[in-house]
Tab-separated table of C-alpha atoms and ligand atoms in Angstrom:
chain	number	residue	atom	x	y	z
A	1	MET	CA	0.000	0.000	0.000
A	2	ASN	CA	1.146	3.532	-0.620
A	3	SER	CA	1.075	5.066	2.810
A	4	ASP	CA	2.646	8.324	1.562
A	5	SER	CA	-0.453	9.329	-0.348
A	6	ASP	CA	-3.694	10.692	0.964
A	7	LEU	CA	-5.428	9.448	-2.152
A	8	GLN	CA	-7.195	6.174	-1.686
A	9	ILE	CA	-9.733	4.398	-3.780
A	10	ALA	CA	-12.786	3.479	-1.798
A	11	GLY	CA	-14.835	0.694	-3.274
A	12	ASP	CA	-14.693	-0.640	-6.801
A	13	ILE	CA	-13.019	1.707	-9.311
A	14	LEU	CA	-15.033	0.102	-12.099
A	15	GLU	CA	-18.128	1.563	-10.494
A	16	VAL	CA	-16.826	5.069	-11.212
A	17	PRO	CA	-17.408	5.258	-14.951
A	18	HIS	CA	-16.888	9.004	-15.255
A	19	LEU	CA	-13.221	8.477	-14.386
A	20	LEU	CA	-12.679	5.937	-17.113
A	21	GLN	CA	-11.866	6.900	-20.695
A	22	PRO	CA	-13.443	4.417	-23.050
A	23	ALA	CA	-10.950	3.053	-25.540
A	24	ARG	CA	-11.428	4.816	-28.848
A	25	GLU	CA	-11.672	2.653	-31.924
A	26	HIS	CA	-10.205	5.365	-34.151
A	27	PRO	CA	-7.655	8.114	-33.549
A	28	VAL	CA	-8.806	11.716	-33.360
A	29	THR	CA	-5.872	13.602	-31.886
A	30	VAL	CA	-2.397	14.237	-33.291
A	31	ALA	CA	-0.919	12.015	-30.604
A	32	GLU	CA	-3.347	9.247	-31.468
A	33	PHE	CA	-2.570	9.482	-35.193
A	34	ALA	CA	1.141	9.328	-34.407
A	35	GLY	CA	0.437	6.404	-32.084
A	36	LEU	CA	-1.515	4.590	-34.783
A	37	ALA	CA	1.437	5.010	-37.149
A	38	ARG	CA	3.852	3.705	-34.528
A	39	ALA	CA	1.628	0.696	-33.848
A	40	ILE	CA	1.467	-0.168	-37.542
A	41	ALA	CA	5.221	0.386	-37.900
A	42	ALA	CA	5.881	-2.052	-35.065
A	43	ASP	CA	3.740	-4.753	-36.682
A	44	ARG	CA	5.728	-5.604	-39.805
A	45	ALA	CA	3.279	-8.325	-40.790
A	46	GLN	CA	0.734	-5.582	-41.529
A	47	TRP	CA	2.831	-3.866	-44.164
A	48	ALA	CA	6.100	-5.579	-45.088
A	49	PRO	CA	4.542	-8.292	-47.304
A	50	LEU	CA	2.666	-5.626	-49.269
A	51	VAL	CA	5.607	-3.430	-50.198
A	52	GLN	CA	6.579	-3.241	-53.837
A	53	TYR	CA	9.245	-1.166	-55.525
A	54	ASP	CA	8.756	0.457	-58.883
A	55	ALA	CA	11.671	2.213	-60.505
A	56	THR	CA	9.461	3.763	-63.185
A	57	SER	CA	6.823	5.414	-61.021
A	58	ARG	CA	6.154	5.999	-57.353
A	59	TRP	CA	4.523	3.023	-55.661
A	60	TYR	CA	1.854	3.578	-53.021
A	61	HIS	CA	-0.836	1.495	-51.416
A	62	ARG	CA	-3.768	2.528	-49.241
A	63	LEU	CA	-3.319	0.398	-46.187
A	64	ARG	CA	-6.293	1.436	-44.112
A	65	THR	CA	-9.125	3.907	-43.952
A	66	GLY	CA	-11.085	5.147	-40.989
A	67	PRO	CA	-13.572	7.894	-40.290
A	68	GLY	CA	-11.867	10.993	-41.630
A	69	TYR	CA	-8.422	9.518	-42.168
A	70	GLU	CA	-6.390	7.317	-44.473
A	71	VAL	CA	-3.172	5.375	-44.024
A	72	TRP	CA	-0.864	4.993	-47.027
A	73	LEU	CA	2.206	2.869	-47.556
A	74	LEU	CA	4.835	4.293	-49.911
A	75	SER	CA	8.090	2.932	-51.264
A	76	TRP	CA	11.081	4.861	-52.558
A	77	VAL	CA	13.858	3.402	-54.662
A	78	PRO	CA	17.124	5.301	-54.590
A	79	GLY	CA	16.739	8.555	-56.460
A	80	GLN	CA	12.953	8.732	-56.247
A	81	GLY	CA	11.372	11.825	-54.788
A	82	SER	CA	7.998	13.402	-54.279
A	83	GLY	CA	8.665	16.777	-55.819
A	84	VAL	CA	7.787	19.875	-53.881
A	85	HIS	CA	4.182	19.691	-52.753
A	86	ASP	CA	1.672	20.447	-50.068
A	87	HIS	CA	-1.217	18.270	-48.901
A	88	GLY	CA	-4.240	20.401	-49.640
A	89	ARG	CA	-6.417	20.618	-46.568
A	90	SER	CA	-4.999	17.452	-45.048
A	91	SER	CA	-2.668	17.294	-42.112
A	92	GLY	CA	-0.606	14.214	-41.587
A	93	VAL	CA	2.006	12.080	-39.947
A	94	LEU	CA	4.943	10.660	-41.899
A	95	THR	CA	6.710	7.700	-40.303
A	96	LEU	CA	9.784	6.060	-41.739
A	97	LEU	CA	9.547	2.259	-41.753
A	98	GLU	CA	12.680	1.252	-43.630
A	99	GLY	CA	15.733	2.905	-45.130
A	100	ARG	CA	16.481	6.585	-45.037
A	101	LEU	CA	14.788	9.606	-46.587
A	102	THR	CA	15.632	13.269	-46.798
A	103	GLU	CA	12.946	15.863	-46.221
A	104	ARG	CA	13.492	19.368	-47.538
A	105	SER	CA	11.390	22.347	-46.621
A	106	ARG	CA	11.964	26.060	-46.465
A	107	ARG	CA	13.284	25.497	-42.986
A	108	GLY	CA	16.056	23.299	-44.230
A	109	SER	CA	16.868	19.668	-44.819
A	110	ARG	CA	16.606	16.766	-42.411
A	111	THR	CA	17.439	13.111	-42.612
A	112	LEU	CA	14.686	10.713	-41.592
A	113	THR	CA	15.792	7.354	-40.271
A	114	VAL	CA	13.707	4.356	-39.202
A	115	GLY	CA	11.192	5.354	-36.557
A	116	ALA	CA	11.362	9.064	-37.355
A	117	GLN	CA	7.989	10.790	-37.423
A	118	ARG	CA	7.072	14.122	-38.961
A	119	VAL	CA	3.754	15.715	-38.105
A	120	PHE	CA	2.586	18.436	-40.452
A	121	ALA	CA	-0.423	20.684	-40.686
A	122	ALA	CA	-2.470	21.552	-43.738
A	123	GLY	CA	-0.527	23.832	-46.037
A	124	TYR	CA	2.901	22.507	-45.099
A	125	VAL	CA	5.203	22.500	-48.134
A	126	HIS	CA	7.975	19.968	-48.435
A	127	GLU	CA	9.831	17.577	-50.666
A	128	VAL	CA	10.824	14.044	-49.742
A	129	VAL	CA	13.669	12.297	-51.553
A	130	ASN	CA	15.452	9.014	-51.239
A	131	ASP	CA	18.988	10.168	-51.820
A	132	SER	CA	20.448	7.068	-50.185
A	133	LEU	CA	21.646	3.924	-51.920
A	134	GLU	CA	18.988	1.640	-50.393
A	135	PRO	CA	15.210	1.458	-50.884
A	136	ALA	CA	13.020	3.115	-48.287
A	137	VAL	CA	9.454	2.586	-47.052
A	138	SER	CA	7.284	5.157	-45.337
A	139	LEU	CA	3.848	5.276	-43.776
A	140	HIS	CA	1.610	8.319	-44.149
A	141	VAL	CA	-1.520	9.046	-42.147
A	142	TYR	CA	-3.648	11.846	-43.606
A	143	HIS	CA	-6.501	13.576	-41.866
A	144	PRO	CA	-8.762	14.158	-43.667
A	145	GLY	CA	-7.882	11.728	-46.439
A	146	LEU	CA	-5.589	13.185	-49.059
A	147	THR	CA	-7.673	14.439	-51.969
A	148	ASP	CA	-5.337	17.076	-53.307
A	149	MET	CA	-1.552	17.277	-53.434
A	150	PRO	CA	-0.687	20.503	-55.226
A	151	MET	CA	2.779	20.528	-56.713
A	152	HIS	CA	4.965	23.588	-56.332
A	153	THR	CA	7.421	24.820	-58.887
A	154	ALA	CA	9.801	26.483	-56.447
A	155	ARG	CA	12.464	24.249	-54.970
A	156	CYS	CA	12.567	23.718	-51.244
A	157	GLU	CA	15.761	25.331	-50.168
A	158	ALA	CA	16.706	26.589	-46.804
A	159	ARG	CA	16.308	30.316	-46.612
A	160	ALA	CA	17.380	32.837	-44.104
A	161	PRO	CA	15.121	32.731	-41.038
A	162	ARG	CA	11.982	34.764	-41.433
A	163	LYS	CA	9.823	36.469	-38.891
A	164	PRO	CA	7.284	33.972	-37.530
A	165	ALA	CA	4.334	36.135	-38.516
A	166	HIS	CA	5.387	35.845	-42.165
A	167	ASP	CA	6.222	32.192	-42.079
A	168	ALA	CA	3.538	30.108	-43.744
A	169	LEU	CA	5.043	26.788	-42.666
A	170	THR	CA	3.309	25.252	-39.735
A	171	ALA	CA	5.211	22.098	-38.855
B	201	FE2	FE1	4.148	15.149	-48.331
């Protein structure tokens, strides 16, 4: 017993339903979307057998849908990239499952290794490239489902820091 605490449970805790959070079937918060991606990443049997690599065009597969969200599996052979784009009105979570990817945005370039997660809000502009020598696999959760991925003509290059009020990037 914890004699240092004044807090004690009297009676059966299961009889206090207002203290219990029912388990949600589907994620609704950023943390829950990131958690869903981590859970899928940890269960290789869910995604590894499905992965294909296509050197001629980007390969992607819709792994799961839920109310208001979609989960996509993407592969990247060396040299493949997304081009500079945003995600329309969708926000999302990118999780690296295998290999290594480079993400470029106006804030600079970062290397994503296995387990890395990037959370971005609607309107975030970036470019993802496999500039390694090995294939890579990534998992993308979009909320709402991705219906529009406008391409941008300007390259994503790091610029001098801007004042936050003028910075359109949100992630
Ligand atoms: Fe993206």
